[in-house]
Coordinates of C-alpha atoms in Angstrom, one line a residue:
X184 CA -31.0 18.9 -8.6
X185 CA -30.3 15.2 -8.7
X186 CA -26.8 15.8 -7.1
X187 CA -28.4 17.7 -4.2
X188 CA -31.0 15.0 -3.7
X189 CA -28.4 12.3 -3.7
X190 CA -26.2 14.3 -1.3
X191 CA -29.2 14.8 1.0
X192 CA -30.1 11.1 0.9
X193 CA -26.5 10.0 1.5
X194 CA -26.2 12.4 4.4
X195 CA -29.4 11.2 6.0
X196 CA -28.4 7.6 5.6
X197 CA -25.0 8.3 7.2
X198 CA -26.6 10.2 10.1
X199 CA -29.0 7.2 10.7
X200 CA -26.1 4.8 10.7
X201 CA -24.2 7.0 13.1
X202 CA -27.1 7.3 15.5
X203 CA -27.5 3.5 15.5
X204 CA -23.8 2.9 16.2
X205 CA -23.8 5.5 19.0
X206 CA -26.8 3.9 20.7
X207 CA -25.3 0.4 20.3
X208 CA -22.0 1.6 21.8
X209 CA -23.8 3.1 24.8
X210 CA -25.9 0.0 25.5
X211 CA -23.4 -2.9 25.2
X212 CA -20.6 -3.5 27.7
X213 CA -19.7 -5.6 30.7
X214 CA -22.4 -3.8 32.7
X215 CA -25.8 -4.3 31.2
X216 CA -27.7 -1.1 30.4
X217 CA -31.3 -1.2 29.1
X218 CA -33.4 1.2 27.1
X219 CA -35.3 1.9 30.3
X220 CA -32.1 3.4 31.8
X221 CA -31.7 5.7 28.9
X222 CA -35.4 6.7 29.0
X223 CA -35.1 7.4 32.7
X224 CA -32.1 9.6 32.1
X225 CA -33.8 11.5 29.3
X226 CA -36.9 11.9 31.3
X227 CA -35.0 13.3 34.2
X228 CA -35.9 10.5 36.6
X229 CA -32.3 9.8 37.7
X230 CA -32.2 7.3 40.6
X231 CA -29.0 5.9 42.0
X232 CA -28.2 2.6 40.5
X233 CA -25.2 0.8 39.2
X234 CA -26.3 0.9 35.6
X235 CA -27.2 4.5 35.6
X236 CA -23.9 5.4 37.3
X237 CA -22.0 3.5 34.6
X238 CA -24.1 5.2 31.9
X239 CA -23.6 8.8 33.2
X240 CA -20.0 8.6 34.5
X241 CA -18.4 6.1 32.0
X242 CA -20.4 5.3 28.9
X243 CA -21.8 8.7 27.9
X244 CA -18.5 10.7 28.3
X245 CA -16.6 8.0 26.5
X246 CA -18.9 7.8 23.5
X247 CA -19.2 11.6 23.3
X248 CA -15.4 12.0 23.6
X249 CA -15.0 9.3 20.8
X250 CA -17.3 11.4 18.7
X251 CA -15.4 14.6 19.4
X252 CA -12.0 13.0 18.8
X253 CA -13.2 11.2 15.6
X254 CA -14.7 14.5 14.3
X255 CA -11.5 16.3 15.1
X256 CA -9.4 13.7 13.3
X257 CA -11.7 13.7 10.3
X258 CA -11.4 17.5 10.1
X259 CA -7.6 17.4 10.5
X260 CA -7.4 14.9 7.7
X261 CA -9.4 16.9 5.3
X262 CA -7.5 20.1 6.1
X263 CA -4.1 18.3 5.8
X264 CA -5.1 16.9 2.4
X265 CA -6.3 20.3 1.2
X266 CA -3.2 22.1 2.5
X267 CA -0.8 19.7 0.8
X268 CA -3.1 19.1 -2.2
X269 CA -2.4 15.5 -1.6
X270 CA -5.1 12.8 -1.1
X271 CA -2.7 10.6 0.9
X272 CA -1.6 13.3 3.3
X273 CA -2.4 12.5 6.9
X274 CA -1.3 14.0 10.2
X275 CA -0.2 10.6 11.5
X276 CA 1.6 9.5 8.4
X277 CA 3.3 12.9 8.0
X278 CA 4.6 12.9 11.6
X279 CA 2.3 15.7 12.9
X280 CA 0.6 13.4 15.4
X281 CA 4.0 12.0 16.5
X282 CA 5.2 15.6 17.0
X283 CA 2.5 16.1 19.5
X284 CA 3.3 12.9 21.3
X285 CA 7.0 13.7 21.3
X286 CA 6.4 17.1 22.9
X287 CA 4.4 15.4 25.7
X288 CA 7.2 12.8 26.1
X289 CA 9.9 15.4 26.4
X290 CA 7.9 17.4 28.9
X291 CA 7.1 14.3 31.0
X292 CA 10.6 12.8 31.0
X293 CA 12.9 15.8 31.0
X294 CA 11.0 18.5 32.8
X295 CA 12.8 19.4 36.0
X296 CA 9.7 18.9 38.0
X297 CA 8.3 16.0 36.0
X298 CA 7.5 13.9 39.1
X299 CA 5.4 16.7 40.5
X300 CA 3.7 17.2 37.2
X301 CA 2.8 13.6 36.9
X302 CA 1.4 13.5 40.5
X303 CA -0.8 16.5 39.8
X304 CA -2.4 14.5 37.0
X305 CA -5.8 16.2 36.6
X306 CA -4.5 19.7 36.0
X307 CA -1.7 18.4 33.7
X308 CA -3.9 16.0 31.7
X309 CA -6.7 18.5 31.0
X310 CA -4.8 21.8 30.5
X311 CA -1.0 21.6 30.2
X312 CA -0.8 18.5 27.9
X313 CA -3.1 20.0 25.2
X314 CA -0.9 23.2 25.1
X315 CA 2.4 21.2 24.9
X316 CA 0.9 18.8 22.3
X317 CA -0.3 21.8 20.2
X318 CA 3.2 23.3 20.0
X319 CA 4.7 19.9 19.1
X320 CA 2.2 19.3 16.3
X321 CA 2.5 22.9 15.0
X322 CA 6.3 22.7 14.9
X323 CA 6.2 19.3 13.0
X324 CA 3.7 20.7 10.6
X325 CA 5.8 23.8 9.9
X326 CA 8.9 21.7 9.4
X327 CA 7.1 19.5 6.9
X328 CA 5.8 22.5 5.0
X329 CA 9.3 24.1 4.9
X330 CA 10.9 20.8 3.7
X331 CA 8.3 20.4 1.0
X332 CA 9.1 23.9 -0.2
X333 CA 12.9 23.7 0.0
X334 CA 13.2 20.2 -1.5
X335 CA 10.5 20.9 -4.1
X336 CA 8.4 17.9 -2.9
X337 CA 5.5 18.0 -5.4
X338 CA 4.8 14.3 -6.0
X339 CA 2.8 12.1 -3.7
X340 CA 5.5 9.6 -3.1
X341 CA 8.2 12.2 -2.2
X342 CA 5.9 14.0 0.2
X343 CA 4.9 10.8 1.9
X344 CA 8.6 9.7 2.1
X345 CA 9.5 13.0 3.8
X346 CA 6.6 12.7 6.2
X347 CA 7.5 9.1 7.0
X348 CA 11.1 10.1 7.7
X349 CA 9.9 12.8 10.1
X350 CA 7.5 10.3 11.7
X351 CA 10.3 7.8 12.1
X352 CA 12.6 10.5 13.6
X353 CA 9.9 11.5 16.1
X354 CA 9.2 7.8 16.9
X355 CA 12.9 7.2 17.5
X356 CA 13.0 10.2 19.9
X357 CA 9.9 8.9 21.7
X358 CA 11.6 5.6 22.0
X359 CA 14.7 7.3 23.6
X360 CA 12.4 9.1 26.0
X361 CA 10.8 5.7 27.0
X362 CA 14.3 4.2 27.5
X363 CA 15.4 7.0 29.8
X364 CA 12.1 7.1 31.8
X365 CA 11.8 5.7 35.2
X366 CA 9.0 3.2 36.2
X367 CA 6.5 5.9 37.2
X368 CA 7.1 8.0 34.0
X369 CA 7.0 4.8 31.9
X370 CA 3.6 3.8 33.3
X371 CA 2.2 7.3 32.7
X372 CA 3.5 7.5 29.1
X373 CA 2.3 4.1 28.1
X374 CA -1.2 5.6 27.7
X375 CA 0.0 8.0 25.0
X376 CA 1.8 5.3 22.9
X377 CA -1.1 2.9 22.7
X378 CA -4.1 5.1 22.0
X379 CA -7.0 4.6 24.3
X380 CA -10.3 6.2 25.3
X381 CA -10.3 4.6 28.8
X382 CA -9.2 7.7 30.6
X383 CA -11.7 10.2 29.2
X384 CA -14.3 11.9 31.3
X385 CA -16.7 14.9 31.1
X386 CA -13.9 17.4 31.7
X387 CA -11.8 16.1 28.7
X388 CA -14.9 16.0 26.6
X389 CA -15.8 19.6 27.1
X390 CA -12.2 20.7 26.3
X391 CA -12.4 18.7 23.1
X392 CA -15.7 20.3 22.2
X393 CA -14.4 23.8 22.7
X394 CA -11.3 23.1 20.6
X395 CA -13.4 21.5 17.9
X396 CA -15.8 24.4 17.7
X397 CA -13.0 26.9 17.6
X398 CA -11.3 25.0 14.8
X399 CA -14.5 24.5 12.8
X400 CA -15.6 28.1 13.2
X401 CA -12.3 29.2 11.7
X402 CA -11.9 26.8 8.8
X403 CA -15.5 26.6 7.7
X404 CA -15.0 30.2 6.4
X405 CA -12.0 29.0 4.4
X406 CA -13.8 26.3 2.5
X407 CA -14.1 28.3 -0.8
X408 CA -10.5 29.3 -0.5
X409 CA -9.4 25.7 0.0
X410 CA -11.3 24.8 -3.2
X411 CA -9.3 27.5 -5.0
X412 CA -6.1 26.2 -3.4
X413 CA -6.7 22.8 -4.9
X414 CA -6.1 24.3 -8.3
X415 CA -2.6 25.4 -7.4
X416 CA -0.9 28.3 -5.6
X417 CA -0.7 30.4 -8.8
X418 CA -4.4 30.1 -9.6
X419 CA -5.4 30.6 -6.0
X420 CA -3.3 33.8 -5.8
X421 CA -4.6 35.1 -9.1
X422 CA -8.2 35.0 -7.9
X423 CA -7.4 36.8 -4.7
X424 CA -6.6 34.1 -2.1
X425 CA -4.2 35.2 0.6
X426 CA -1.9 32.2 0.5
X427 CA 0.3 32.9 3.6
X428 CA -2.8 33.6 5.7
X429 CA -4.7 30.5 4.7
X430 CA -1.7 28.3 5.2
X431 CA -0.9 29.7 8.7
X432 CA -4.5 29.5 9.8
X433 CA -4.9 25.9 8.4
X434 CA -1.6 24.8 10.1
X435 CA -2.8 26.3 13.4
X436 CA -6.1 24.5 13.2
X437 CA -4.5 21.2 12.3
X438 CA -2.0 21.6 15.2
X439 CA -4.8 22.6 17.7
X440 CA -7.0 19.6 16.8
X441 CA -4.2 17.1 16.7
X442 CA -2.8 18.3 20.0
X443 CA -6.1 18.0 21.7
X444 CA -6.7 14.5 20.4
X445 CA -3.2 13.2 21.3
X446 CA -3.4 14.9 24.7
X447 CA -6.7 13.2 25.4
X448 CA -6.5 9.7 23.8
X449 CA -2.9 9.2 22.7
X450 CA -1.9 8.4 19.1
X451 CA -4.9 7.1 17.0
X452 CA -3.9 6.6 13.4
X453 CA -5.7 6.3 10.0
X454 CA -9.0 7.9 11.0
X455 CA -7.8 11.2 9.6
X456 CA -6.7 9.5 6.4
X457 CA -9.7 7.4 5.4
X458 CA -12.6 9.6 6.7
X459 CA -12.0 12.4 4.1
X460 CA -11.3 9.8 1.4
X461 CA -14.6 8.1 1.9
X462 CA -16.4 11.4 2.0
X463 CA -14.9 12.5 -1.4
X464 CA -15.9 9.2 -3.0
X465 CA -19.5 9.6 -1.7
X466 CA -20.1 13.3 -1.9
X467 CA -17.4 14.9 -4.2
X468 CA -14.5 17.2 -3.5
X469 CA -16.2 20.4 -2.6
X470 CA -14.6 21.4 0.8
X471 CA -17.9 23.1 1.8
X472 CA -19.2 19.5 2.0
X473 CA -16.0 17.6 2.7
X474 CA -15.1 19.5 5.9
X475 CA -18.3 19.0 7.9
X476 CA -19.1 15.4 6.6
X477 CA -15.5 14.3 7.2
X478 CA -16.2 15.1 10.9
X479 CA -19.3 12.9 10.9
X480 CA -17.4 10.1 9.1
X481 CA -14.5 10.3 11.5
X482 CA -16.8 10.2 14.5
X483 CA -18.6 7.2 13.1
X484 CA -15.4 5.3 12.4
X485 CA -13.9 6.0 15.8
X486 CA -17.1 5.1 17.7
X487 CA -17.1 1.7 15.8
X488 CA -13.4 1.1 16.6
X489 CA -13.9 2.0 20.3
X490 CA -17.0 -0.2 20.6
X491 CA -14.9 -3.2 19.3
X492 CA -11.9 -2.3 21.5
X493 CA -13.9 -2.3 24.8
X494 CA -16.1 -5.3 24.1
X495 CA -14.3 -7.9 22.1
X496 CA -11.9 -8.9 24.9
X497 CA -14.3 -7.9 27.8
X498 CA -13.8 -7.5 30.8
X499 CA -10.3 -6.4 29.6
X500 CA -9.9 -3.7 27.0
X501 CA -7.8 -3.5 23.9
X502 CA -6.1 -0.3 22.5
X503 CA -8.4 1.4 20.1
X504 CA -5.4 2.1 17.8
X505 CA -5.3 -1.6 16.9
X506 CA -8.8 -1.4 15.3
X507 CA -8.2 1.9 13.5
X508 CA -5.1 0.4 12.0
X509 CA -6.9 -2.8 11.0
X510 CA -9.5 -0.6 9.2
X511 CA -7.1 2.0 7.8
X512 CA -4.0 0.1 6.8
X513 CA -5.7 -2.1 4.1
X514 CA -7.5 1.0 2.8
X515 CA -4.2 2.9 2.6
X516 CA -2.7 0.1 0.6
X517 CA -5.7 0.2 -1.7
X518 CA -5.2 4.0 -2.2
X519 CA -1.5 3.5 -3.0
X520 CA -2.3 0.8 -5.5
X521 CA -5.0 3.0 -7.1
X522 CA -2.6 5.9 -7.5
X523 CA -0.1 3.7 -9.2
X524 CA -2.5 2.5 -11.9

């Protein structure tokens, strides 16, 4: 009973903090927006003004997209750690995110009609990029699983080293694509390498929401099986878990969510690593709790990072990946030190 109460109190506190951060992110910025503007929008009294135009066309889709991307990354991280039974597993560290970015780079630079594709930006950005990024992340995830099985990578350090090697390989190939790109292609690809939410709008938000709901609807039914998987393949198989099916479904969900995030905002690291970790510390390791709350924690962290990115150097904007790295890198070092003691 006490555990349920503490979980409820913690979740309510987290939700209140999240709402406060979201409202703050909507209000502050180069263009001043007041509570009266938000009240007028909620009340349906929308009159043309600069502040309301900024609120509707820029602030709201950006904050909502940050929430969707953060939630997707949080869910990706919890699924990756459950799949590999490794608390340090992360789509960015293991090269899965880089696989999505590499797929986009290859298509953009080497596609026979790449110039035409770049010029038709809206269709490409909102539909073709997510598909290409999905296949790139799925391929990298499958390669990592295959290598971990063939090379018997059971320890945390060996799995991380393999993932880092794949990440370095993908990064090197991305660097080669950048080197071979012309000026127009280079300008277009810079967005994906920095990680930014400046290009999101309502269309990209709705695509993210559809992908997130599909992924969540599939994996939420697998929470109990993921709990069994944490005890090892033999135990999970003994109690009736279909291991090939759960691994394929989990890989597809990770690839789908990673692909959508990379296609929309570029490579944003560490959110998928630290969000599930914080949730496990606060709420335990039950995936029925970890999966949904990791989404909330990931959304909270990314909204905070994006608020800092767009306001600290106003009127210019800093890449949001800088702030997620500033948050995540020290925590990752702390986790490594904790595992070694």
